[in-house]
PDB file of C-alpha atoms in Angstrom:
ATOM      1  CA  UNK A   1       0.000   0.000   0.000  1.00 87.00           C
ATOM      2  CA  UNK A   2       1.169   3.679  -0.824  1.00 93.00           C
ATOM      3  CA  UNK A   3      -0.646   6.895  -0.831  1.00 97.00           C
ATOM      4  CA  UNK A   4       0.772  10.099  -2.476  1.00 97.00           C
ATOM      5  CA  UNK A   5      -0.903  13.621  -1.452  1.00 97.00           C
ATOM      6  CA  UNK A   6      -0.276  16.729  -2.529  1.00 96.00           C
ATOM      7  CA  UNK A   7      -1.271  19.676  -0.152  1.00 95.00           C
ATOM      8  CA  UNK A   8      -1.803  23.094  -1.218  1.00 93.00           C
ATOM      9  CA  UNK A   9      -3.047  26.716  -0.202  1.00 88.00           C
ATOM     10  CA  UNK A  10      -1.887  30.261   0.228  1.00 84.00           C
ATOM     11  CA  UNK A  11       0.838  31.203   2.827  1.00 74.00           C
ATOM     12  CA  UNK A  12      -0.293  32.084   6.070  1.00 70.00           C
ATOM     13  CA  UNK A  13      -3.078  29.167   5.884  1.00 74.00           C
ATOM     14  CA  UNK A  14      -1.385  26.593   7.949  1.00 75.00           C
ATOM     15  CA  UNK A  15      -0.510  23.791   4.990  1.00 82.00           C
ATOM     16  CA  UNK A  16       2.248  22.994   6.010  1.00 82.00           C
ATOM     17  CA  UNK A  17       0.696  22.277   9.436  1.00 84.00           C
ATOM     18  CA  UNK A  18      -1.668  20.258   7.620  1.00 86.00           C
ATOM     19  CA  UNK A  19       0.925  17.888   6.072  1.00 90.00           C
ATOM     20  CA  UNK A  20       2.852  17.889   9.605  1.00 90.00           C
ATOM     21  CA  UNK A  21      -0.670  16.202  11.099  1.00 91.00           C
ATOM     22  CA  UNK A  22      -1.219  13.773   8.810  1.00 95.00           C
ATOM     23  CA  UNK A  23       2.668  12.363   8.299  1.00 94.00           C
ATOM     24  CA  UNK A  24       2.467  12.338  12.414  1.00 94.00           C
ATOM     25  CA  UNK A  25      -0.343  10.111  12.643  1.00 96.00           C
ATOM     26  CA  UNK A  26       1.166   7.934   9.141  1.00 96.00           C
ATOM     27  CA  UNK A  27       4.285   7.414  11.501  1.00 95.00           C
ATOM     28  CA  UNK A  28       1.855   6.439  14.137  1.00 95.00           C
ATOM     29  CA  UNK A  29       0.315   4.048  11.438  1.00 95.00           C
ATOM     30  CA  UNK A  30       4.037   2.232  10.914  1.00 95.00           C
ATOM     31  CA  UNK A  31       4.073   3.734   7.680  1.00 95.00           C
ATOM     32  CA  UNK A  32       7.385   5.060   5.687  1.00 94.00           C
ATOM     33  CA  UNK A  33       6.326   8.722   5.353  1.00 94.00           C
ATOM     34  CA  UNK A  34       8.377  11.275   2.794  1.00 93.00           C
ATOM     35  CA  UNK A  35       7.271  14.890   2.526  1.00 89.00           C
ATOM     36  CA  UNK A  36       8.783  17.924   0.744  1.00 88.00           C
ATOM     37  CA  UNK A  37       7.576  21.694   0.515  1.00 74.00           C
ATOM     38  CA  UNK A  38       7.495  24.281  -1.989  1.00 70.00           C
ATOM     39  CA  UNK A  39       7.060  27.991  -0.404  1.00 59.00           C
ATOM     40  CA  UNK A  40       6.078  30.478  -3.153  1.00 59.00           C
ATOM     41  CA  UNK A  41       6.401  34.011  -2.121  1.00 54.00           C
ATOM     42  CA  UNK A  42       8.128  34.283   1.149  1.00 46.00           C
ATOM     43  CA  UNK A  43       5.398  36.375   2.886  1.00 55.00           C
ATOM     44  CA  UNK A  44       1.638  35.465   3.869  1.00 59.00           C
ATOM     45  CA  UNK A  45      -0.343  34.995   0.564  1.00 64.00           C
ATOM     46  CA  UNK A  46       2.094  33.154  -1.515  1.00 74.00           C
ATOM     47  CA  UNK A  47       1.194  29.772  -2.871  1.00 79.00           C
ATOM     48  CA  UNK A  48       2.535  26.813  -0.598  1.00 84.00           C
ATOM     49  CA  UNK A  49       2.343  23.424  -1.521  1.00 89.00           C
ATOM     50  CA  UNK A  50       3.725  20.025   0.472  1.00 91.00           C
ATOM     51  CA  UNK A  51       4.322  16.591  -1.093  1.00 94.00           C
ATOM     52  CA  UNK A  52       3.276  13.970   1.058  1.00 95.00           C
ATOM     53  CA  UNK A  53       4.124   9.924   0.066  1.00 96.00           C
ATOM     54  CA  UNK A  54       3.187   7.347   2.838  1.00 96.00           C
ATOM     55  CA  UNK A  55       4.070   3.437   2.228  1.00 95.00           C
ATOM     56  CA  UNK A  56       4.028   0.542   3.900  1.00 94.00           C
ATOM     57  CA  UNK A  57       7.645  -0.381   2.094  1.00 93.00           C
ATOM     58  CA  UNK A  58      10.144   2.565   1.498  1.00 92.00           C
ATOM     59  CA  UNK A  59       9.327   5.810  -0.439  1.00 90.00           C
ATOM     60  CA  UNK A  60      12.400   6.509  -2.340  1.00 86.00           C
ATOM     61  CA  UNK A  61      11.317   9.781  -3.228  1.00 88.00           C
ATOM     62  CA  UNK A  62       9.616  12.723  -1.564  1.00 88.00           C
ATOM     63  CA  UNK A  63       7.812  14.203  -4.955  1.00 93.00           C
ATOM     64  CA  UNK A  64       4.667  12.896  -6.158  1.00 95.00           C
ATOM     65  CA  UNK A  65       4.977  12.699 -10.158  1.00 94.00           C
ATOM     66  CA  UNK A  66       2.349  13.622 -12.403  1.00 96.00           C
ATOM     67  CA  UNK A  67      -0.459  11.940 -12.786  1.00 97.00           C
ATOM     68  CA  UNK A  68       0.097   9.609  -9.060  1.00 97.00           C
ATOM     69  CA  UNK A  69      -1.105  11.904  -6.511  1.00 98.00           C
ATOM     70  CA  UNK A  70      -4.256   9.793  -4.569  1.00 98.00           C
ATOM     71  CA  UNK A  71      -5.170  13.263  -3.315  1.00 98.00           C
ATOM     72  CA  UNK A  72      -4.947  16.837  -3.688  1.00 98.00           C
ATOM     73  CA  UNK A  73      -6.134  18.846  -0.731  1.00 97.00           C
ATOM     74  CA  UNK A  74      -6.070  22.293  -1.264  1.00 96.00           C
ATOM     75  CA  UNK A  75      -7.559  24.924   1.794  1.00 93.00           C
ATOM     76  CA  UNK A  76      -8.023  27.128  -1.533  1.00 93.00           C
ATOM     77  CA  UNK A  77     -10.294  26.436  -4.550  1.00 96.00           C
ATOM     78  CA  UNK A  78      -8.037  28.400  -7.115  1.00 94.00           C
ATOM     79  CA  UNK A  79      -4.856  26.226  -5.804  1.00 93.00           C
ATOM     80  CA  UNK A  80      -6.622  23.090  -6.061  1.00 95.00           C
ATOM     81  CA  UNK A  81      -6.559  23.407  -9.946  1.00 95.00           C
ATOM     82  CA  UNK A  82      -3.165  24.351 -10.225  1.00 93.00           C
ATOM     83  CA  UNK A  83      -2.857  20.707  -8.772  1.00 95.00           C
ATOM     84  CA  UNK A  84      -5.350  18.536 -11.146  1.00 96.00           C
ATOM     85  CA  UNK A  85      -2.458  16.977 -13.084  1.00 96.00           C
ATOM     86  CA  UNK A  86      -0.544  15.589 -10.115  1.00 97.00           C
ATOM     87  CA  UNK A  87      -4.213  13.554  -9.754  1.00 97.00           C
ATOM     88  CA  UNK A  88      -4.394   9.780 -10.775  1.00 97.00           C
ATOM     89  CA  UNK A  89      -7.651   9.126 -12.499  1.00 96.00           C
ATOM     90  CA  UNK A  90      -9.077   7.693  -9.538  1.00 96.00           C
ATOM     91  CA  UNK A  91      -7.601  10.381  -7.309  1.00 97.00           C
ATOM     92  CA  UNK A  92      -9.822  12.651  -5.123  1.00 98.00           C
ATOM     93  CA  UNK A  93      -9.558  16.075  -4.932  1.00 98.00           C
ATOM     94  CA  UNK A  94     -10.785  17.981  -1.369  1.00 98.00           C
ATOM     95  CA  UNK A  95     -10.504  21.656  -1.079  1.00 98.00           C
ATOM     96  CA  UNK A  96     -12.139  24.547   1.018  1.00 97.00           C
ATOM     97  CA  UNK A  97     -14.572  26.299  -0.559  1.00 97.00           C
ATOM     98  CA  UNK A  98     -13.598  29.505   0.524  1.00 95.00           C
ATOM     99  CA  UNK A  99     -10.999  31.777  -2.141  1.00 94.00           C
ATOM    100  CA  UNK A 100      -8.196  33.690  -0.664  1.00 89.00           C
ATOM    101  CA  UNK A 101      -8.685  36.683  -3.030  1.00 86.00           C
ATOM    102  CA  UNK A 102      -4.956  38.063  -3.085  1.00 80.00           C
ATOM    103  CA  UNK A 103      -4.658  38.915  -6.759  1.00 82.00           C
ATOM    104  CA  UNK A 104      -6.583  41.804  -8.863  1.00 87.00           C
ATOM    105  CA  UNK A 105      -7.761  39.322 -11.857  1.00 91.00           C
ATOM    106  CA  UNK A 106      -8.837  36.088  -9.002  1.00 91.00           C
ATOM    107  CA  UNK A 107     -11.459  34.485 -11.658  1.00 94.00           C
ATOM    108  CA  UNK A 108     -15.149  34.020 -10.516  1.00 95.00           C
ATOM    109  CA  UNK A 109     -15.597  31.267  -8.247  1.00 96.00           C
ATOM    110  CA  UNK A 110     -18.340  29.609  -9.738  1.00 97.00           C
ATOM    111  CA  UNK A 111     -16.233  28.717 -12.460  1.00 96.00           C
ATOM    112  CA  UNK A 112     -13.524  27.292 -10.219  1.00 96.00           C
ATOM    113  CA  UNK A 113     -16.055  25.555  -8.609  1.00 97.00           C
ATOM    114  CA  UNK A 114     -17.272  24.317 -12.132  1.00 97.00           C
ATOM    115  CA  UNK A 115     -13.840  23.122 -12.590  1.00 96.00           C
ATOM    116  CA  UNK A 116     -13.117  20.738  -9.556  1.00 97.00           C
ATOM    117  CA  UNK A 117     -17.111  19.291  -9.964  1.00 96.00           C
ATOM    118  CA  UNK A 118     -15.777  18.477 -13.233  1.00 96.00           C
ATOM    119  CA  UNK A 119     -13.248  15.917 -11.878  1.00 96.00           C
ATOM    120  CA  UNK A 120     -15.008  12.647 -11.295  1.00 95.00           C
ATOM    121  CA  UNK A 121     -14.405  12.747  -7.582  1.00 97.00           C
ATOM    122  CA  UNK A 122     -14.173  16.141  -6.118  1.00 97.00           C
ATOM    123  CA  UNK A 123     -15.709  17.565  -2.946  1.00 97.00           C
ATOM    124  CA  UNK A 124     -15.885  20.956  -2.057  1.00 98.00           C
ATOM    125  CA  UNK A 125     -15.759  21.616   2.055  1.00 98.00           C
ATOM    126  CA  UNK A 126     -17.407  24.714   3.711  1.00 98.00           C
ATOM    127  CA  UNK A 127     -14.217  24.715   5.795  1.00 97.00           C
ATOM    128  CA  UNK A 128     -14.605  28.178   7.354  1.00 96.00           C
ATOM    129  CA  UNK A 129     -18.313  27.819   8.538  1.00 97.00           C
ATOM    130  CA  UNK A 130     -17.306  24.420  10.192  1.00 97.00           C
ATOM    131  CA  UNK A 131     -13.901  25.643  11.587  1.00 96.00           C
ATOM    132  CA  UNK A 132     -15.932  28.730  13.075  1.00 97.00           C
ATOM    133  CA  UNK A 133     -18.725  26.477  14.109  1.00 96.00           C
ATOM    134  CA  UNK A 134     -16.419  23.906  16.210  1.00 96.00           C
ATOM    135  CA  UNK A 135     -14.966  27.140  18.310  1.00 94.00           C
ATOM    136  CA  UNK A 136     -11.769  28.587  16.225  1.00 93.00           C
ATOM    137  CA  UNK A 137     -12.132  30.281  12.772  1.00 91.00           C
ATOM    138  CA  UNK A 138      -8.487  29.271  12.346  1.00 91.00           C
ATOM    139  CA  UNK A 139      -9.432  25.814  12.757  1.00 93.00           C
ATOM    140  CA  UNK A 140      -9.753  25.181   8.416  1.00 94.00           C
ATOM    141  CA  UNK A 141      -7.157  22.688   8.341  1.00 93.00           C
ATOM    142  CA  UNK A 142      -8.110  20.374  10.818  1.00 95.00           C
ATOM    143  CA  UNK A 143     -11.812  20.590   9.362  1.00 97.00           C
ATOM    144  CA  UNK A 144      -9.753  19.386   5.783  1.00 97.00           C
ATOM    145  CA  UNK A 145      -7.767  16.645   7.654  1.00 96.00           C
ATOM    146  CA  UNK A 146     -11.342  15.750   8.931  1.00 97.00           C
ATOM    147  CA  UNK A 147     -12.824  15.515   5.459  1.00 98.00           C
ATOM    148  CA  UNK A 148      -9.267  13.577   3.630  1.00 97.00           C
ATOM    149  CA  UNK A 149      -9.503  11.151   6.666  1.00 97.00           C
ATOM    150  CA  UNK A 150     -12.354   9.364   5.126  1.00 96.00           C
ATOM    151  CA  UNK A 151     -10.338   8.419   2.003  1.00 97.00           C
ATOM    152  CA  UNK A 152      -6.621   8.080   4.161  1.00 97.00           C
ATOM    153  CA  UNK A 153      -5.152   4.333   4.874  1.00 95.00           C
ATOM    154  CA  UNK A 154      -4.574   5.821   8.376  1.00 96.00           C
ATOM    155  CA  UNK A 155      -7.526   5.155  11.269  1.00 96.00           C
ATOM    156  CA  UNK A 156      -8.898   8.484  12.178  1.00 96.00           C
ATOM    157  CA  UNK A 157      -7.818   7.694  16.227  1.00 97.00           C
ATOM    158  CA  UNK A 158      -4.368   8.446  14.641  1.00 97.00           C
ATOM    159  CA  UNK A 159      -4.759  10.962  13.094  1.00 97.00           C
ATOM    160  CA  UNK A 160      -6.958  12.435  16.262  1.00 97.00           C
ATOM    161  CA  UNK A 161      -3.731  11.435  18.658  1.00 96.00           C
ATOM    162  CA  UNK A 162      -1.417  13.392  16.157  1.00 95.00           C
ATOM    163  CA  UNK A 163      -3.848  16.385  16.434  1.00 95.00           C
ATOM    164  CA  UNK A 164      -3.863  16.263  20.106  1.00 95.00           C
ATOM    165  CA  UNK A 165       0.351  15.828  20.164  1.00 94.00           C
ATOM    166  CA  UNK A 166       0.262  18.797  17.551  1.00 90.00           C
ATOM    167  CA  UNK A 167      -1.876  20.913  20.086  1.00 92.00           C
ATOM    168  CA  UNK A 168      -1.272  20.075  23.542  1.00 94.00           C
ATOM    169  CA  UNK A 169       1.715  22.746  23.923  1.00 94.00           C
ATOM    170  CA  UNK A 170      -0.917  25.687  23.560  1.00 93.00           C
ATOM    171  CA  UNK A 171      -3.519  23.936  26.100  1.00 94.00           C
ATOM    172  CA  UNK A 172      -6.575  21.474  26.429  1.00 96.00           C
ATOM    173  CA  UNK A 173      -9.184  24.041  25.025  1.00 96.00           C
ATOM    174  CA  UNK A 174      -7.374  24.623  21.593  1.00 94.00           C
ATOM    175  CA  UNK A 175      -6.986  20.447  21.642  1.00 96.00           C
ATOM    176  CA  UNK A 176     -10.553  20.199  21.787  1.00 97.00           C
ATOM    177  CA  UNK A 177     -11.448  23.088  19.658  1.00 97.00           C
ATOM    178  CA  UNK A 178      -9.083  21.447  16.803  1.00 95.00           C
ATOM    179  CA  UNK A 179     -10.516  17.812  17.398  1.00 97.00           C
ATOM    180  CA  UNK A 180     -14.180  18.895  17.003  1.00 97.00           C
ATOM    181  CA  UNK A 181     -12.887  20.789  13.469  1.00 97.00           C
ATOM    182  CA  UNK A 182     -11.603  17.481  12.703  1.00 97.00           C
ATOM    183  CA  UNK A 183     -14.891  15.408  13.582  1.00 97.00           C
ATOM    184  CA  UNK A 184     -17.053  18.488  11.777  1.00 97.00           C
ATOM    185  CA  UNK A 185     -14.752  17.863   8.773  1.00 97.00           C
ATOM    186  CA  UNK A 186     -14.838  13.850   9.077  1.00 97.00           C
ATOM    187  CA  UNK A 187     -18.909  14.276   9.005  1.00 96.00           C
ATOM    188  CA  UNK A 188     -19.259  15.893   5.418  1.00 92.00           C
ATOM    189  CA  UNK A 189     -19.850  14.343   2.333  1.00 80.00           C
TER     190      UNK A 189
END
């Protein structure tokens, strides 16, 4: 078994803590786990994407080629089609639906959202209405982790134990607030 992912957003949006929480609890899961990130513009609102390759034998390398990825998880809908070739055939693609409008000419988002419900498995997440709901607007990514864990080869206890491990530094409350983003996320369809 192997599953490639690649994980992508704007800077500022926490993707790279997104790809942390998922190769902790892969690790957890026994599996060999390879990642590698790409930071666009150095400040907040630069594109940011992370390779992530988990297998139960050794990944020998930590890019996912063309055409492999199981997954693209994007926290933004524009970055998710940058993406759509990196997607097997069979591959899923998960993103927010909320747009990080940082450039003058962002195309309309119905059409971006016509793009990834053109892909034969897509799901768009209302990430920032379910992060705010479970107690922390900042809270996207772990409502995204929630939604990829459905399709992941890791158990979702794992990936809950490498939320709490993530967390725990900065208290109980923000634990809890970031597991209940997960279980909103886990719950959508």
């Amino acid at each position: 078994m192997s599953y490639d992912i690649i994980l992508c957003g704007v800077g500022g949006q926490g993707v790279l803590s997104l790809a942390a929480a998922i190769a902790r609890a892969a690790m957890a899961a026994g599996l060999d786990v390879r990642q590698s990130e790409v930071h666009g513009m150095s400040q907040r609102g630069g594109a940011v994407v992370a390779h992530l390759r988990m297998s139960e034998t050794s990944v020998k390398s930590d890019l996912v080629p063309k055409g492999k990825a199981d997954m693209v998880l994007s926290m933004e809908p524009l970055e998710s089609l940058r993406y759509v070739d990196y997607l097997k055939p069979e591959g899923i693609l998960i993103s927010a639906a909320e747009p990080v409008v940082n450039i003058s000419n962002y195309p309309d988002i119905e059409g971006i959202y016509a793009g990834i419900k053109k892909l034969p498995r897509s799901q768009v997440v209302p990430a920032a209405k379910l992060a705010k709901e479970a107690g922390n607007a900042k809270s996207i990514n772990m409502v995204l982790i929630g939604a990829a864990s459905r399709h992941l080869p890791i158990d979702a206890a794992l990936i809950e134990a490498a939320i709490h491990e993530g967390f725990i530094s900065k208290g109980q409350a923000l634990v809890d607030i970031n597991l209940a983003a997960f279980r909103a996320g886990r719950a959508t369809e």
